[in-house]
Amino acid sequence: MSGAGISVILTSPNGPKLRYAARLEFLTTTNIAKYEGVLLGLRNLRALGVHRCIIKSDSQVVVGHVEKEFIAKEPELIKYLAAVRRMEKHFAGFSFRHIPRSKNLEVDELAKAVA
């Protein structure tokens, strides 16, 4: 797919939701777009000084790779997984949780708005 939109919504227990969206200006796949979204979120969390977080994604592939349930085999996805691993050192801890796409509609709508 070309020109995909990506988005993240950061929520804290006692603060407002922060919404971030970007348009990818290169040929991509769904899995790459999902990784780009995760990295967008991690970069913003780091900039905000967050040290612990739970990342929720509707991508079983990305969550499976990060949580070591699946092995990344495609060269591009191996590179993206390595980028997530590099971000890990900036956090005291983070974990990934898979959520159904039906629970991720707000993020999907935001991504579609910039696509």
PDB file of C-alpha atoms in Angstrom:
ATOM      1  CA  MET A   1       0.000   0.000   0.000  1.00  0.00           C
ATOM      2  CA  SER A   2       1.212   3.528  -0.665  1.00  0.00           C
ATOM      3  CA  GLY A   3       0.710   6.607   1.450  1.00  0.00           C
ATOM      4  CA  ALA A   4      -0.663   4.870   4.518  1.00  0.00           C
ATOM      5  CA  GLY A   5      -1.757   6.790   7.575  1.00  0.00           C
ATOM      6  CA  ILE A   6      -0.482   5.805  11.004  1.00  0.00           C
ATOM      7  CA  SER A   7      -1.658   7.002  14.379  1.00  0.00           C
ATOM      8  CA  VAL A   8      -1.341   6.482  18.099  1.00  0.00           C
ATOM      9  CA  ILE A   9      -3.365   7.604  21.055  1.00  0.00           C
ATOM     10  CA  LEU A  10      -1.457   7.961  24.306  1.00  0.00           C
ATOM     11  CA  THR A  11      -3.511   7.738  27.464  1.00  0.00           C
ATOM     12  CA  SER A  12      -2.419   8.201  31.046  1.00  0.00           C
ATOM     13  CA  PRO A  13      -4.315   7.301  34.192  1.00  0.00           C
ATOM     14  CA  ASN A  14      -4.872  10.956  35.116  1.00  0.00           C
ATOM     15  CA  GLY A  15      -4.396  13.005  31.972  1.00  0.00           C
ATOM     16  CA  PRO A  16      -5.977  13.764  28.631  1.00  0.00           C
ATOM     17  CA  LYS A  17      -5.569  11.596  25.565  1.00  0.00           C
ATOM     18  CA  LEU A  18      -2.783  12.712  23.259  1.00  0.00           C
ATOM     19  CA  ARG A  19      -3.376  11.912  19.593  1.00  0.00           C
ATOM     20  CA  TYR A  20      -0.602  11.678  17.013  1.00  0.00           C
ATOM     21  CA  ALA A  21      -0.949  10.876  13.334  1.00  0.00           C
ATOM     22  CA  ALA A  22       1.405  10.810  10.366  1.00  0.00           C
ATOM     23  CA  ARG A  23       1.255   9.923   6.705  1.00  0.00           C
ATOM     24  CA  LEU A  24       3.839   7.486   5.367  1.00  0.00           C
ATOM     25  CA  GLU A  25       5.117   8.697   2.024  1.00  0.00           C
ATOM     26  CA  PHE A  26       6.530   5.387   0.881  1.00  0.00           C
ATOM     27  CA  LEU A  27       5.296   2.024  -0.333  1.00  0.00           C
ATOM     28  CA  THR A  28       4.424  -0.069   2.697  1.00  0.00           C
ATOM     29  CA  THR A  29       2.639  -3.143   3.947  1.00  0.00           C
ATOM     30  CA  THR A  30       0.134  -3.383   6.772  1.00  0.00           C
ATOM     31  CA  ASN A  31       2.749  -4.877   9.113  1.00  0.00           C
ATOM     32  CA  ILE A  32       5.256  -2.122   8.358  1.00  0.00           C
ATOM     33  CA  ALA A  33       2.575   0.514   8.944  1.00  0.00           C
ATOM     34  CA  LYS A  34       1.763  -1.106  12.302  1.00  0.00           C
ATOM     35  CA  TYR A  35       5.456  -1.081  13.274  1.00  0.00           C
ATOM     36  CA  GLU A  36       5.722   2.566  12.185  1.00  0.00           C
ATOM     37  CA  GLY A  37       2.760   3.338  14.456  1.00  0.00           C
ATOM     38  CA  VAL A  38       4.423   1.586  17.399  1.00  0.00           C
ATOM     39  CA  LEU A  39       7.646   3.523  16.818  1.00  0.00           C
ATOM     40  CA  LEU A  40       5.700   6.802  16.559  1.00  0.00           C
ATOM     41  CA  GLY A  41       4.143   6.036  19.925  1.00  0.00           C
ATOM     42  CA  LEU A  42       7.422   5.022  21.557  1.00  0.00           C
ATOM     43  CA  ARG A  43       9.210   8.160  20.298  1.00  0.00           C
ATOM     44  CA  ASN A  44       6.444  10.366  21.683  1.00  0.00           C
ATOM     45  CA  LEU A  45       6.367   8.517  25.004  1.00  0.00           C
ATOM     46  CA  ARG A  46      10.129   8.950  25.314  1.00  0.00           C
ATOM     47  CA  ALA A  47       9.856  12.670  24.499  1.00  0.00           C
ATOM     48  CA  LEU A  48       7.223  13.015  27.224  1.00  0.00           C
ATOM     49  CA  GLY A  49       9.543  11.385  29.755  1.00  0.00           C
ATOM     50  CA  VAL A  50       7.430   8.260  30.229  1.00  0.00           C
ATOM     51  CA  HIS A  51       9.406   5.375  31.743  1.00  0.00           C
ATOM     52  CA  ARG A  52       6.814   2.585  31.856  1.00  0.00           C
ATOM     53  CA  CYS A  53       4.004   1.864  29.456  1.00  0.00           C
ATOM     54  CA  ILE A  54       1.697  -0.722  27.985  1.00  0.00           C
ATOM     55  CA  ILE A  55       1.478  -0.693  24.202  1.00  0.00           C
ATOM     56  CA  LYS A  56      -1.828  -1.960  22.826  1.00  0.00           C
ATOM     57  CA  SER A  57      -1.917  -2.964  19.187  1.00  0.00           C
ATOM     58  CA  ASP A  58      -4.399  -4.768  16.991  1.00  0.00           C
ATOM     59  CA  SER A  59      -1.491  -6.365  15.105  1.00  0.00           C
ATOM     60  CA  GLN A  60      -0.915  -9.928  16.256  1.00  0.00           C
ATOM     61  CA  VAL A  61       2.241 -10.010  14.148  1.00  0.00           C
ATOM     62  CA  VAL A  62       3.880  -6.994  15.802  1.00  0.00           C
ATOM     63  CA  VAL A  63       2.828  -8.002  19.315  1.00  0.00           C
ATOM     64  CA  GLY A  64       3.968 -11.579  18.665  1.00  0.00           C
ATOM     65  CA  HIS A  65       7.391 -10.418  17.458  1.00  0.00           C
ATOM     66  CA  VAL A  66       7.982  -8.031  20.356  1.00  0.00           C
ATOM     67  CA  GLU A  67       6.726 -10.455  22.994  1.00  0.00           C
ATOM     68  CA  LYS A  68       8.855 -13.239  21.417  1.00  0.00           C
ATOM     69  CA  GLU A  69       5.852 -15.413  20.594  1.00  0.00           C
ATOM     70  CA  PHE A  70       6.611 -15.251  16.851  1.00  0.00           C
ATOM     71  CA  ILE A  71       9.923 -15.107  14.996  1.00  0.00           C
ATOM     72  CA  ALA A  72      10.337 -12.259  12.523  1.00  0.00           C
ATOM     73  CA  LYS A  73      11.507 -13.763   9.235  1.00  0.00           C
ATOM     74  CA  GLU A  74      11.007 -11.018   6.650  1.00  0.00           C
ATOM     75  CA  PRO A  75      14.112  -8.778   6.391  1.00  0.00           C
ATOM     76  CA  GLU A  76      12.101  -5.552   6.674  1.00  0.00           C
ATOM     77  CA  LEU A  77      10.220  -6.733   9.752  1.00  0.00           C
ATOM     78  CA  ILE A  78      13.486  -7.880  11.362  1.00  0.00           C
ATOM     79  CA  LYS A  79      14.756  -4.290  10.954  1.00  0.00           C
ATOM     80  CA  TYR A  80      11.601  -2.852  12.508  1.00  0.00           C
ATOM     81  CA  LEU A  81      11.756  -5.276  15.419  1.00  0.00           C
ATOM     82  CA  ALA A  82      15.388  -4.220  15.985  1.00  0.00           C
ATOM     83  CA  ALA A  83      14.273  -0.573  16.051  1.00  0.00           C
ATOM     84  CA  VAL A  84      11.698  -1.402  18.740  1.00  0.00           C
ATOM     85  CA  ARG A  85      14.370  -3.269  20.706  1.00  0.00           C
ATOM     86  CA  ARG A  86      16.641  -0.193  20.513  1.00  0.00           C
ATOM     87  CA  MET A  87      13.819   1.924  21.953  1.00  0.00           C
ATOM     88  CA  GLU A  88      13.449  -0.536  24.843  1.00  0.00           C
ATOM     89  CA  LYS A  89      16.573   0.792  26.551  1.00  0.00           C
ATOM     90  CA  HIS A  90      14.892   4.191  27.031  1.00  0.00           C
ATOM     91  CA  PHE A  91      12.188   2.697  29.239  1.00  0.00           C
ATOM     92  CA  ALA A  92      12.268   1.082  32.662  1.00  0.00           C
ATOM     93  CA  GLY A  93       9.727  -1.318  31.230  1.00  0.00           C
ATOM     94  CA  PHE A  94       7.148  -1.712  28.552  1.00  0.00           C
ATOM     95  CA  SER A  95       4.917  -4.526  27.502  1.00  0.00           C
ATOM     96  CA  PHE A  96       2.781  -5.185  24.480  1.00  0.00           C
ATOM     97  CA  ARG A  97      -0.810  -6.401  24.490  1.00  0.00           C
ATOM     98  CA  HIS A  98      -2.844  -7.540  21.541  1.00  0.00           C
ATOM     99  CA  ILE A  99      -6.314  -6.039  21.366  1.00  0.00           C
ATOM    100  CA  PRO A 100      -9.071  -6.791  18.875  1.00  0.00           C
ATOM    101  CA  ARG A 101      -9.401  -4.374  15.988  1.00  0.00           C
ATOM    102  CA  SER A 102     -12.935  -3.605  17.216  1.00  0.00           C
ATOM    103  CA  LYS A 103     -11.347  -2.079  20.358  1.00  0.00           C
ATOM    104  CA  ASN A 104      -8.971   0.049  18.267  1.00  0.00           C
ATOM    105  CA  LEU A 105     -11.469   1.975  16.134  1.00  0.00           C
ATOM    106  CA  GLU A 106     -10.460   5.444  17.349  1.00  0.00           C
ATOM    107  CA  VAL A 107      -6.853   4.848  16.273  1.00  0.00           C
ATOM    108  CA  ASP A 108      -7.966   3.416  12.912  1.00  0.00           C
ATOM    109  CA  GLU A 109     -10.193   6.444  12.214  1.00  0.00           C
ATOM    110  CA  LEU A 110      -7.354   8.831  13.044  1.00  0.00           C
ATOM    111  CA  ALA A 111      -5.004   6.939  10.705  1.00  0.00           C
ATOM    112  CA  LYS A 112      -7.587   7.013   7.894  1.00  0.00           C
ATOM    113  CA  ALA A 113      -7.955  10.778   8.310  1.00  0.00           C
ATOM    114  CA  VAL A 114      -4.291  11.348   7.331  1.00  0.00           C
ATOM    115  CA  ALA A 115      -4.033   8.627   4.659  1.00  0.00           C
TER     116      ALA A 115
END
